[in-house]
mmCIF file of C-alpha atoms and ligand atoms in Angstrom:
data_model
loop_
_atom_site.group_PDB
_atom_site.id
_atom_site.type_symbol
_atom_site.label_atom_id
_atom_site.label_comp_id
_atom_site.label_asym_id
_atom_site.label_seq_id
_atom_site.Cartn_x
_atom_site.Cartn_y
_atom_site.Cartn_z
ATOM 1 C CA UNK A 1390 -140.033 124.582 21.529
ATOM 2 C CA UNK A 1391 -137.473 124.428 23.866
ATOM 3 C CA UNK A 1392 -135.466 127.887 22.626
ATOM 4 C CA UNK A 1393 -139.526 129.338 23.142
ATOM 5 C CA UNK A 1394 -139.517 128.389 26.764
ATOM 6 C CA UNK A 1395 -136.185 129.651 27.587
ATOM 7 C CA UNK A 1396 -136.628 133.192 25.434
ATOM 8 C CA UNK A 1397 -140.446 133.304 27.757
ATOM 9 C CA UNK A 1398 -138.384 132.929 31.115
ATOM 10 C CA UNK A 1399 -135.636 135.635 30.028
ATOM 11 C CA UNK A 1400 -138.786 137.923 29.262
ATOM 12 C CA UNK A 1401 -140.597 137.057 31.917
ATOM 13 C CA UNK A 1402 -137.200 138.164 34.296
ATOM 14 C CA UNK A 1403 -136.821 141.030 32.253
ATOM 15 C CA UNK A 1404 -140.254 142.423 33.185
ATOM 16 C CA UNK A 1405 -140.930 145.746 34.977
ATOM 17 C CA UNK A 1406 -143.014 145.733 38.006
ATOM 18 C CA UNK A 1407 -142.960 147.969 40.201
ATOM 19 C CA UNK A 1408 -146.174 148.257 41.790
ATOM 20 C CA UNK A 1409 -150.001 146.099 42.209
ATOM 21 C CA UNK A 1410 -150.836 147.033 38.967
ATOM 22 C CA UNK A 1411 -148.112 145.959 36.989
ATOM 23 C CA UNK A 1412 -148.011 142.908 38.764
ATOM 24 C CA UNK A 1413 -151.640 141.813 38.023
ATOM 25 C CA UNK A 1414 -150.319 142.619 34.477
ATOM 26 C CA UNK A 1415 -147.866 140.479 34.213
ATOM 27 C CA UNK A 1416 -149.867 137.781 35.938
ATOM 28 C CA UNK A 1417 -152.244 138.113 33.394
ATOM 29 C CA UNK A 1418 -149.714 137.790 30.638
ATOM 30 C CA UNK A 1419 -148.163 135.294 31.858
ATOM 31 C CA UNK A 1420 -150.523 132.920 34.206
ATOM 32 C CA UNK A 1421 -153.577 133.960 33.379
ATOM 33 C CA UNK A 1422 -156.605 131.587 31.342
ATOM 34 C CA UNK A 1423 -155.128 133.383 28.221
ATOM 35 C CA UNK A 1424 -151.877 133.851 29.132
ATOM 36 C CA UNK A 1425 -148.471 132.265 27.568
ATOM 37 C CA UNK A 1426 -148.686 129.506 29.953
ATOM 38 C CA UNK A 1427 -151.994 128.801 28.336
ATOM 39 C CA UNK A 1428 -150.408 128.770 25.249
ATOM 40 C CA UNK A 1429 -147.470 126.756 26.169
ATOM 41 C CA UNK A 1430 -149.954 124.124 27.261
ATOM 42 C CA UNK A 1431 -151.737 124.056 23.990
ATOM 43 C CA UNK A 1432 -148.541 124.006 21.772
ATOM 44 C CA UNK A 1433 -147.243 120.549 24.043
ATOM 45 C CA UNK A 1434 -150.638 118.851 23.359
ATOM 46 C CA UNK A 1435 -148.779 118.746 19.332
ATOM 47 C CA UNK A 1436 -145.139 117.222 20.550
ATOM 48 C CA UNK A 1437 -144.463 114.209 20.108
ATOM 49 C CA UNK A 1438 -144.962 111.340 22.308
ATOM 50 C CA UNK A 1439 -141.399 110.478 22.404
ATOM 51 C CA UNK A 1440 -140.404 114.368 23.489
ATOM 52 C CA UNK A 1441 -143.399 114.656 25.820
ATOM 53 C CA UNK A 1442 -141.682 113.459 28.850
ATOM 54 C CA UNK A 1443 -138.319 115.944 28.771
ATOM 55 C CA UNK A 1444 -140.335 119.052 27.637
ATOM 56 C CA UNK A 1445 -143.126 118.424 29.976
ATOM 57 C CA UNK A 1446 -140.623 118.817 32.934
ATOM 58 C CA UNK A 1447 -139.134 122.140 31.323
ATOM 59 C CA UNK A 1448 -142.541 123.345 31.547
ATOM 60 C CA UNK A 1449 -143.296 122.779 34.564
ATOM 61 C CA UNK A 1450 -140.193 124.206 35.694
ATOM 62 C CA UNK A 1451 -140.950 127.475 33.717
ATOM 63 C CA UNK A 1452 -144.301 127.386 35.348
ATOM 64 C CA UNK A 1453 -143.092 127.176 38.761
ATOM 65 C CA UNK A 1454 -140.477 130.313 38.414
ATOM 66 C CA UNK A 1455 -143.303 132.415 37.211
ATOM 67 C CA UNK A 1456 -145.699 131.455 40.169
ATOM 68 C CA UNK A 1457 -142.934 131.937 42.410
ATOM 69 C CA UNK A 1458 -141.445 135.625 40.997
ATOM 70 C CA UNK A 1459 -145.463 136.517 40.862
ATOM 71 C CA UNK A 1460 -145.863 135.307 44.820
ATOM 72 C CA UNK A 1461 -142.733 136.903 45.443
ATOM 73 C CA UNK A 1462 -143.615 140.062 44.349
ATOM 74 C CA UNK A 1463 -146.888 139.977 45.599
ATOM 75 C CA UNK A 1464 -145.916 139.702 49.221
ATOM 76 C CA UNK A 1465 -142.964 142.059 48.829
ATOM 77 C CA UNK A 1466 -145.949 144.660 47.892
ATOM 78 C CA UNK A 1467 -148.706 143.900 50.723
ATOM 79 C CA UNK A 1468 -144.962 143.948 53.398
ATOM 80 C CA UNK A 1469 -144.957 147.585 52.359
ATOM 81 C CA UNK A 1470 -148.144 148.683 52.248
ATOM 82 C CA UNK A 1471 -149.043 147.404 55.781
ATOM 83 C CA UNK A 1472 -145.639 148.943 56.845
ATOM 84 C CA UNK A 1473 -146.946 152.154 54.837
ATOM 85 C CA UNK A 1474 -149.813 152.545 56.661
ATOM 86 C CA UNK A 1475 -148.562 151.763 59.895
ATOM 87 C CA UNK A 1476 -146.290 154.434 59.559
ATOM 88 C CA UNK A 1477 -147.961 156.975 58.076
ATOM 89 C CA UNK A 1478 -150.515 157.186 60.266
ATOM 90 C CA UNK A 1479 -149.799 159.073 63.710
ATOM 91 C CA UNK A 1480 -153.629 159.658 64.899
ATOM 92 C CA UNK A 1481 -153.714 155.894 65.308
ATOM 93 C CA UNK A 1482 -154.038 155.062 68.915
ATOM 94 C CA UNK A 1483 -151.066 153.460 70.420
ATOM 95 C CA UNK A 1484 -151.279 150.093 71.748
ATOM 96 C CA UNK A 1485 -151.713 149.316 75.301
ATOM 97 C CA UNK A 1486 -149.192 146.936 77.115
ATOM 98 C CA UNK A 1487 -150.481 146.099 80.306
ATOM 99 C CA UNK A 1488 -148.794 146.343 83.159
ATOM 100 C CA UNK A 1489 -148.664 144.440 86.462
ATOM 101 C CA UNK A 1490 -147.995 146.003 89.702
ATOM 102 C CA UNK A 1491 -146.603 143.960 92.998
ATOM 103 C CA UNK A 1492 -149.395 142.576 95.153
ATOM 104 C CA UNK A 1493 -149.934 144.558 98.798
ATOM 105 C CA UNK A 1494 -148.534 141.866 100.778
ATOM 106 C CA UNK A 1495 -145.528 142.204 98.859
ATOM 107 C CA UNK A 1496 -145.214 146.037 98.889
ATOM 108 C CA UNK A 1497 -145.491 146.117 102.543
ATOM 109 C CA UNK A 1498 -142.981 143.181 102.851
ATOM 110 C CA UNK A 1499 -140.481 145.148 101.549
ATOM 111 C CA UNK A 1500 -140.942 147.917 103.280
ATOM 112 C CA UNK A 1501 -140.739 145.761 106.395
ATOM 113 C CA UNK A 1502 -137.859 144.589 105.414
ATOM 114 C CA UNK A 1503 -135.815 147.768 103.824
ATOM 115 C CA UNK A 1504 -136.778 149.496 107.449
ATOM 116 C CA UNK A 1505 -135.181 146.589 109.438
ATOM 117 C CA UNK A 1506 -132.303 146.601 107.126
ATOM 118 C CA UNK A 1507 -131.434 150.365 107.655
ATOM 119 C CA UNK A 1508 -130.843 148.928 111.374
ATOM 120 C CA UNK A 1509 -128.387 145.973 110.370
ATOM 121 C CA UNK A 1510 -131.326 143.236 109.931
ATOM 122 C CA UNK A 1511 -130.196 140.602 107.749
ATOM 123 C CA UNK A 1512 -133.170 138.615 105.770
ATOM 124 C CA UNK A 1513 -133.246 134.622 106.847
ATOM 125 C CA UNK A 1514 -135.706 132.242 105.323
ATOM 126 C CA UNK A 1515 -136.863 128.796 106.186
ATOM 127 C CA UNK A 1516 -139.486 126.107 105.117
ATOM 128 C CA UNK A 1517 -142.967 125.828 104.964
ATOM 129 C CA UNK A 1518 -142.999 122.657 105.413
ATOM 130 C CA UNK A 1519 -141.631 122.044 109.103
ATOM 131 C CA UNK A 1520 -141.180 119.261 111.410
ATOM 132 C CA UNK A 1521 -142.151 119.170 115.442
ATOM 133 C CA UNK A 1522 -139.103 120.534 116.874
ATOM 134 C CA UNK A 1523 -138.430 123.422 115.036
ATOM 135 C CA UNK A 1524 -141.934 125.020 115.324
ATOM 136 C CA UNK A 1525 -143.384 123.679 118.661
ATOM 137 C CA UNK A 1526 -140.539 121.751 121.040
ATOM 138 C CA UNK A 1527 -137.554 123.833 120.325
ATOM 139 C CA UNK A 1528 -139.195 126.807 120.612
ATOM 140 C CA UNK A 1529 -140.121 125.698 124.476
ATOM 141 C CA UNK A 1530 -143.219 124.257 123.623
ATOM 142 C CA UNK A 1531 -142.964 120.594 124.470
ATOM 143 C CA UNK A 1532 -145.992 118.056 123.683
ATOM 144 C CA UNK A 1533 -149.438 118.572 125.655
ATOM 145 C CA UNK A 1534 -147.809 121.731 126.386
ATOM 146 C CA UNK A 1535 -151.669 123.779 126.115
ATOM 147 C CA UNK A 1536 -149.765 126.202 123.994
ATOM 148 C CA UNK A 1537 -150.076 123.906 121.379
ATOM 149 C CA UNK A 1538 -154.032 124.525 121.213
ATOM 150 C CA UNK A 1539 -152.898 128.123 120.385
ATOM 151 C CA UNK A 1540 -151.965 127.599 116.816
ATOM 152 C CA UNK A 1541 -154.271 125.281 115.052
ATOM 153 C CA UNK A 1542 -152.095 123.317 112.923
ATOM 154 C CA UNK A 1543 -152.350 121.146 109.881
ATOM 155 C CA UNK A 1544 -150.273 118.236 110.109
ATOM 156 C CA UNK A 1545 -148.952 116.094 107.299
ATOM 157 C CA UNK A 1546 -147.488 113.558 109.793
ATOM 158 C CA UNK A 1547 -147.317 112.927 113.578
ATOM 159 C CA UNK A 1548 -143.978 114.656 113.282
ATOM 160 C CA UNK A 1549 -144.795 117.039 110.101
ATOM 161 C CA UNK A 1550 -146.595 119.973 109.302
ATOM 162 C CA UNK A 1551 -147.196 123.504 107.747
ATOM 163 C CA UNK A 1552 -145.363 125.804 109.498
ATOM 164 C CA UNK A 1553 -147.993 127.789 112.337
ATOM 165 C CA UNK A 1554 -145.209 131.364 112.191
ATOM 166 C CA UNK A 1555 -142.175 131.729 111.302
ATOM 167 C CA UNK A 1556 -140.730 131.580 114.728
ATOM 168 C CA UNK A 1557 -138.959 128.109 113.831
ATOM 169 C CA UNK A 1558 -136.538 130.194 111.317
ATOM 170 C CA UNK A 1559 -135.030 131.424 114.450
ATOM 171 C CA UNK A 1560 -134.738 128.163 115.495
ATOM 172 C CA UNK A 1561 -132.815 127.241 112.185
ATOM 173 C CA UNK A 1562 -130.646 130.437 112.660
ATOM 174 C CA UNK A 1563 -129.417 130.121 116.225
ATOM 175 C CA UNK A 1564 -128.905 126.056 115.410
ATOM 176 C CA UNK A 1565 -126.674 127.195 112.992
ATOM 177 C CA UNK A 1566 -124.740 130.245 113.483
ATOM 178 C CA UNK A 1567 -123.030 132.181 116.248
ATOM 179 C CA UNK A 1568 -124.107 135.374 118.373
ATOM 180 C CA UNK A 1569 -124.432 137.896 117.524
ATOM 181 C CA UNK A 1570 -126.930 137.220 115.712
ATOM 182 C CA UNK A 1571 -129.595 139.814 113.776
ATOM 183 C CA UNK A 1572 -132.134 138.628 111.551
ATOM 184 C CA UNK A 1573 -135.880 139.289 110.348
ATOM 185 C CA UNK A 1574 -137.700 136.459 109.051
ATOM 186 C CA UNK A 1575 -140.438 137.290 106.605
ATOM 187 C CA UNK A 1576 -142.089 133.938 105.158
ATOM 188 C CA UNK A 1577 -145.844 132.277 104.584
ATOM 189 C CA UNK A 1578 -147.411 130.573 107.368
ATOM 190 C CA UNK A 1579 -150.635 128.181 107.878
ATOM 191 C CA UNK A 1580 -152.988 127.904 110.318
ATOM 192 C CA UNK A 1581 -156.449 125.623 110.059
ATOM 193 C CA UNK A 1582 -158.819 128.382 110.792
ATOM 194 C CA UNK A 1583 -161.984 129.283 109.729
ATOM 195 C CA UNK A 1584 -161.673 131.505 106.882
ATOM 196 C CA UNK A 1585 -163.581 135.180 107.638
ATOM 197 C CA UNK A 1586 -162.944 138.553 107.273
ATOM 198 C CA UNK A 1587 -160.613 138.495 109.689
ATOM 199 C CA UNK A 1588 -158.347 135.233 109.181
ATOM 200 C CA UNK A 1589 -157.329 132.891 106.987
ATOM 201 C CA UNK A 1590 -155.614 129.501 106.876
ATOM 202 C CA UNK A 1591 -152.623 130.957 105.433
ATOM 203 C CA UNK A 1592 -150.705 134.328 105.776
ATOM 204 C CA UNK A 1593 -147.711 135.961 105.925
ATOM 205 C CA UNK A 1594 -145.463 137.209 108.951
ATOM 206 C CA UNK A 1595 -142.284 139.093 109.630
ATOM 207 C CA UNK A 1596 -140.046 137.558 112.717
ATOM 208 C CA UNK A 1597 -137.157 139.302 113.835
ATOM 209 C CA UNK A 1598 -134.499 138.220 115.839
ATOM 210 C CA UNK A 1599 -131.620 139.765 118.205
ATOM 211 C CA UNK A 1600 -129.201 137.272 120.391
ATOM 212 C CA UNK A 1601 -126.031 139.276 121.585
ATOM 213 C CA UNK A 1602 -124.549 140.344 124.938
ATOM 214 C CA UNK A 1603 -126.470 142.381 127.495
ATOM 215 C CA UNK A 1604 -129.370 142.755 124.758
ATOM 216 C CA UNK A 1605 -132.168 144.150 126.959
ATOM 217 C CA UNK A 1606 -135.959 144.838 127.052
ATOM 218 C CA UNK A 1607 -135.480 148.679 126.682
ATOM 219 C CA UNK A 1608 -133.614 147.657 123.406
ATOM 220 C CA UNK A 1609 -136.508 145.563 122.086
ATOM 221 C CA UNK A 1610 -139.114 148.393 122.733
ATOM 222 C CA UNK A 1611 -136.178 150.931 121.127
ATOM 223 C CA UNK A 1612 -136.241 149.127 118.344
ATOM 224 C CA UNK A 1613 -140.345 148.349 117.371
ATOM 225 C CA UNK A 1614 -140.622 152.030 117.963
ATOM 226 C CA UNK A 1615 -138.347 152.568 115.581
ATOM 227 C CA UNK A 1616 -140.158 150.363 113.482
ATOM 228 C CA UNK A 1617 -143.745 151.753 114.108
ATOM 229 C CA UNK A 1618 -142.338 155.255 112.946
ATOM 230 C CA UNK A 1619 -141.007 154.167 110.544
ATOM 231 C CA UNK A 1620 -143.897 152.377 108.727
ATOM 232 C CA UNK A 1621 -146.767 154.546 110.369
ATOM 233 C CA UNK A 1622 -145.626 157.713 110.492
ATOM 234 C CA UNK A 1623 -143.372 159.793 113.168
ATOM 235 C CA UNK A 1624 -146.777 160.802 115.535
ATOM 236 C CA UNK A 1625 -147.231 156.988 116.072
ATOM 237 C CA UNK A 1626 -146.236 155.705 119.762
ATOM 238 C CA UNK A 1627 -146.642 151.658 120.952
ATOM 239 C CA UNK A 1628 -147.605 150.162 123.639
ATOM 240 C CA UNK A 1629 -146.072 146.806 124.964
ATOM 241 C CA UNK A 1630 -149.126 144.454 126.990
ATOM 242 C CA UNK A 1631 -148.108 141.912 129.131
ATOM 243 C CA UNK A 1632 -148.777 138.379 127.555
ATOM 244 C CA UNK A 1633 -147.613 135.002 127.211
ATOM 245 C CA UNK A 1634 -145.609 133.256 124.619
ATOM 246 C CA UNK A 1635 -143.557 129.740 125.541
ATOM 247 C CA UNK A 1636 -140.734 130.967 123.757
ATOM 248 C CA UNK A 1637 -140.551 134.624 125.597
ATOM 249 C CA UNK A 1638 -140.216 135.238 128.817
ATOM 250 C CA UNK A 1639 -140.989 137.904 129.801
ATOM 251 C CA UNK A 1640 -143.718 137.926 126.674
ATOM 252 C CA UNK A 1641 -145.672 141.437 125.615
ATOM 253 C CA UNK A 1642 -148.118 141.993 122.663
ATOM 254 C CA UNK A 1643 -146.890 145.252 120.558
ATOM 255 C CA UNK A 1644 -149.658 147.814 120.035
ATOM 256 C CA UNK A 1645 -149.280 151.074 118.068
ATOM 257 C CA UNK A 1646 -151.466 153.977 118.777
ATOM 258 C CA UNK A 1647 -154.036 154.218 116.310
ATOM 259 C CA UNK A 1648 -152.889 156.590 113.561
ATOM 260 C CA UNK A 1649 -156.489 156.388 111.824
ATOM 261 C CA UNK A 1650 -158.289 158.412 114.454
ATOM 262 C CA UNK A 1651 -154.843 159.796 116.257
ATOM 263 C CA UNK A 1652 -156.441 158.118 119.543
ATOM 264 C CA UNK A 1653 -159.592 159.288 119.863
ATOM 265 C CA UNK A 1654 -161.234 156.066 118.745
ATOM 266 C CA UNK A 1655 -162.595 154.725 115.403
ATOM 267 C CA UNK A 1656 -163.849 151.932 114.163
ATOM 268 C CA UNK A 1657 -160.468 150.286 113.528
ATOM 269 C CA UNK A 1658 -159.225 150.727 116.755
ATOM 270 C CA UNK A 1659 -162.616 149.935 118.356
ATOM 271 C CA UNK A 1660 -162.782 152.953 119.960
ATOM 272 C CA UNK A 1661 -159.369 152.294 121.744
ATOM 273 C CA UNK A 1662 -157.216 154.131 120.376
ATOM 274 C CA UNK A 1663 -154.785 151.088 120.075
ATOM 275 C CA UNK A 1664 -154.003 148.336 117.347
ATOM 276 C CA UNK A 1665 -152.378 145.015 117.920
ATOM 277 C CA UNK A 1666 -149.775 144.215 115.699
ATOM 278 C CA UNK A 1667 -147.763 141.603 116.659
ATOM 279 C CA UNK A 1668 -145.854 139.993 119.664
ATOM 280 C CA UNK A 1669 -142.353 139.786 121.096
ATOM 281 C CA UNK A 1670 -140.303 139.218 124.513
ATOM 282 C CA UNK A 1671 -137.033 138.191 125.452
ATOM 283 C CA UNK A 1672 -135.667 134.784 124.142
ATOM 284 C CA UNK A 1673 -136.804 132.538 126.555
ATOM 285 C CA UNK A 1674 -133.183 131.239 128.562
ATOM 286 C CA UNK A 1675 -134.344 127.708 127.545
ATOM 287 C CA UNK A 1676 -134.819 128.356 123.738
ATOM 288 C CA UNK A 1677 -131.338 129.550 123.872
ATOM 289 C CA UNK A 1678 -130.196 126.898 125.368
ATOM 290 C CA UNK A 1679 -132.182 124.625 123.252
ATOM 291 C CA UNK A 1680 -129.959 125.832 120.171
ATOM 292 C CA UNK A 1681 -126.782 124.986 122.412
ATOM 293 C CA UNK A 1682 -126.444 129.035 123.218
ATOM 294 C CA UNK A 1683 -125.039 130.070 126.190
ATOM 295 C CA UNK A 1684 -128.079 131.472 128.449
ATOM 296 C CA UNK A 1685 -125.622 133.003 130.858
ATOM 297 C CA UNK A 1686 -123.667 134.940 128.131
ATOM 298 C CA UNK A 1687 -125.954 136.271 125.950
ATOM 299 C CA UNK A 1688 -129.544 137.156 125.857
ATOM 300 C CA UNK A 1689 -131.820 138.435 123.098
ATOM 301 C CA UNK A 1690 -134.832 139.712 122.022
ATOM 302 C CA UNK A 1691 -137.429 138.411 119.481
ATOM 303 C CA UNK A 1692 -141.213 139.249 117.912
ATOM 304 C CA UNK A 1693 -143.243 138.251 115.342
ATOM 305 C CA UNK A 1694 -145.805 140.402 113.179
ATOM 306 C CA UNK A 1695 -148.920 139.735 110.588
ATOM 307 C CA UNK A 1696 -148.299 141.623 107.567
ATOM 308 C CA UNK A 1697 -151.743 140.933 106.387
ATOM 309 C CA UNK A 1698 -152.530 143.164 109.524
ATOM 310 C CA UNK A 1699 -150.237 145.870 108.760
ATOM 311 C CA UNK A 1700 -151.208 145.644 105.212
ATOM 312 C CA UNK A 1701 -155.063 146.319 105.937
ATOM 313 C CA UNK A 1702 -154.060 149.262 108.303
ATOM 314 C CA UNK A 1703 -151.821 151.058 105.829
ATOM 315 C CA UNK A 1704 -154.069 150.627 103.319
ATOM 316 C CA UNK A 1705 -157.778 150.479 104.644
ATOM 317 C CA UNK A 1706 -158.724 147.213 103.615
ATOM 318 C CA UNK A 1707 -160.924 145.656 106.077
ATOM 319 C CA UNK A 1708 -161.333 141.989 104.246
ATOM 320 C CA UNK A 1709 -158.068 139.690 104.867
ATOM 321 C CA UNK A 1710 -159.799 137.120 101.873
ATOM 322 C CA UNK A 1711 -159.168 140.134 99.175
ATOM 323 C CA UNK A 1712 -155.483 139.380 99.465
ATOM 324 C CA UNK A 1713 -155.912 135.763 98.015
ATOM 325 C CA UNK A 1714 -158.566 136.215 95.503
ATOM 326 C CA UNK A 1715 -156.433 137.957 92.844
ATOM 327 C CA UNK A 1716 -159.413 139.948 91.398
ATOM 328 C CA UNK A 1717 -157.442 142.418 89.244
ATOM 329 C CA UNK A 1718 -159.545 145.052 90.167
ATOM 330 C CA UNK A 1719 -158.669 145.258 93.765
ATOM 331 C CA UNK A 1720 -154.861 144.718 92.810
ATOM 332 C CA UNK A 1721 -154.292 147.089 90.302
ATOM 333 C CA UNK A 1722 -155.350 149.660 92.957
ATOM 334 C CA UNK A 1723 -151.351 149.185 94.166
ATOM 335 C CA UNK A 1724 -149.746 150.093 91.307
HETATM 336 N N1 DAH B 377 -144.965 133.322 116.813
HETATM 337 C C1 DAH B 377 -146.007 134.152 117.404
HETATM 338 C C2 DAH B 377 -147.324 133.897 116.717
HETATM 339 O O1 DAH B 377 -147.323 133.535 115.583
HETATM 340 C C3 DAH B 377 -145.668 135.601 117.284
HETATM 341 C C4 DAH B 377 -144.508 135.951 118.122
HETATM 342 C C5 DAH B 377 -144.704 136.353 119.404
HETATM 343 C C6 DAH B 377 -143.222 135.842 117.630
HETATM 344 C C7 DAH B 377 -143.652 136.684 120.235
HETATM 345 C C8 DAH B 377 -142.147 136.156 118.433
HETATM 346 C C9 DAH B 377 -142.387 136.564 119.750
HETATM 347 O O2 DAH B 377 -140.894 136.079 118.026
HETATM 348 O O3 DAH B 377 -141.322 136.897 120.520
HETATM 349 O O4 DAH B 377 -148.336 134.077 117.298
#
């Protein structure tokens, strides 16, 4: 019996099969209710008992390497076929891959940023999480100081909180290094407002600083000219108001002319003519001083801009809450 079971594996190796068919011949041969195996089994029901326990274990050996060329085979020919068809068949649609797209905040940030750049702006970034002096009493805006009341802030201590701007980065910059000094600040900032169509409790802003010698006004105004061109278009002009900010002095909010309507008046501009934008001023002597900078040798300019604002005028978007909602169908519209 043995010699049987060794001449059934050397045919069974020996076997031609070369496609489906074949195979479900040989499996049938070989495996199937009639097949050899069958017969094997019936032929070891006669051996005797004292054999049974040796021959059983070639059998079951044999059975295995047939099960395992037939499985063998049988995935070898469904690899192919699938690969076959896959192949073959060029009408097929494609398949999609979807793909994302930057979110408007971000576009515009780094446009912000690649325009200040051009002009020797360096990027500096600072935390969210802030204490006292770095966003309200360095920045010349000592306790009970009404300023305060401007920002509504969330605190996470008496002496921590979310950052209200990003004006404490300059802070952290002028602590830090040496005039000159040229930066733009872009970062997240939080403010516990009402949440509307026109604010939210967080957003994002661009700061940019300037501390050198003889750094004057005109250069400030030079310079978010340059900017508004730059990002609205060459017709655009600004306008500088006269306002107050503790850490400017003197303190201006930045309007460009309304490139919407070209000035005649529109529902963005309110019939103006004129968007706000941000503010700015000269470094107020005592916030240089504050960071141990010599008021009497240098002086500098600063401002500070929403880019949620400059986002929803570049793009038409009259709903700051879109930007935090991440519906897909109002982002994709950036790609
Ligand atoms: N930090 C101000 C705010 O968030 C904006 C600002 C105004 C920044 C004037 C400046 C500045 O640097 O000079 O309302």
């Amino acid at each position: 019996m043995q010699e049987k079971l060794k001449q059934i594996a050397a045919a069974a190796q020996a076997e031609i099969i070369t496609d489906k068919h074949t195979l479900e011949a040989f499996r049938i041969k070989y495996l199937g209710t009639k097949g050899i195996m069958k017969e094997v089994f019936e032929a070891f029901k006669q051996v005797p008992n004292e054999e049974k326990k040796s021959l059983g274990q070639l059998i079951n050996v044999l059975k295995n390497e047939l099960e395992t060329l037939y499985t063998s085979k049988k995935e070898a020919f469904e690899n192919v076929s699938e690969q076959a068809s896959n192949q073959d068949d060029f009408t097929k649609p494609g398949i999609k891959v979807p793909q994302g797209n930057r979110h408007p905040i971000n576009i515009i940030k780094n446009d912000m940023i690649a325009i200040f750049e051009r002009i020797g702006f360096t990027i500096a970034e600072g935390p969210e999480i802030e204490d006292e002096w770095h966003n309200f009493t360095a920045l010349n805006t000592p306790e009970d100081h009404p300023a305060r009341d401007m920002q509504d802030t969330f605190y996470i201590d008496s002496n921590t909180l979310l950052r209200t701007h990003t004006s404490p980065v300059q802070i952290r910059v002028m602590e830090t290094q040496t005039p000159p000094i040229r930066i733009i600040t872009p970062g997240r900032v939080y403010r516990n407002e009402t949440i509307s169509a026109r604010a939210h409790c967080t957003f994002h802003q661009v700061e940019g600083l300037y501390i050198n010698k003889n750094v004057s006004f005109a250069d400030l105004k030079q310079t978010l000219l340059y900017f508004a061109k730059e990002m609205f278009g060459q017709n655009v002009d600004i306008r500088l108001r006269p306002s107050y900010f503790p850490f400017t002095e003197p303190s201006a909010e930045l309007d460009i002319s309304c490139f919407i309507c070209d000035r005649k008046g529109c529902a963005v501009c309110k019939g103006s003519g004129w968007v706000e934008i941000g503010g700015c001023g000269m470094v107020d002597p005592a916030v240089l001083e504050n960071c141990k900078i010599d008021a009497k040798e240098y002086t500098g300019f600063a401002f500070g801009m929403g880019i949620e604002r400059i986002t929803m005028l570049k793009y038409g978007i009259d709903d700051i809450r879109l930007f935090y909602e991440n519906d897909i169908r109002f982002l994709k519209q950036f790609a």
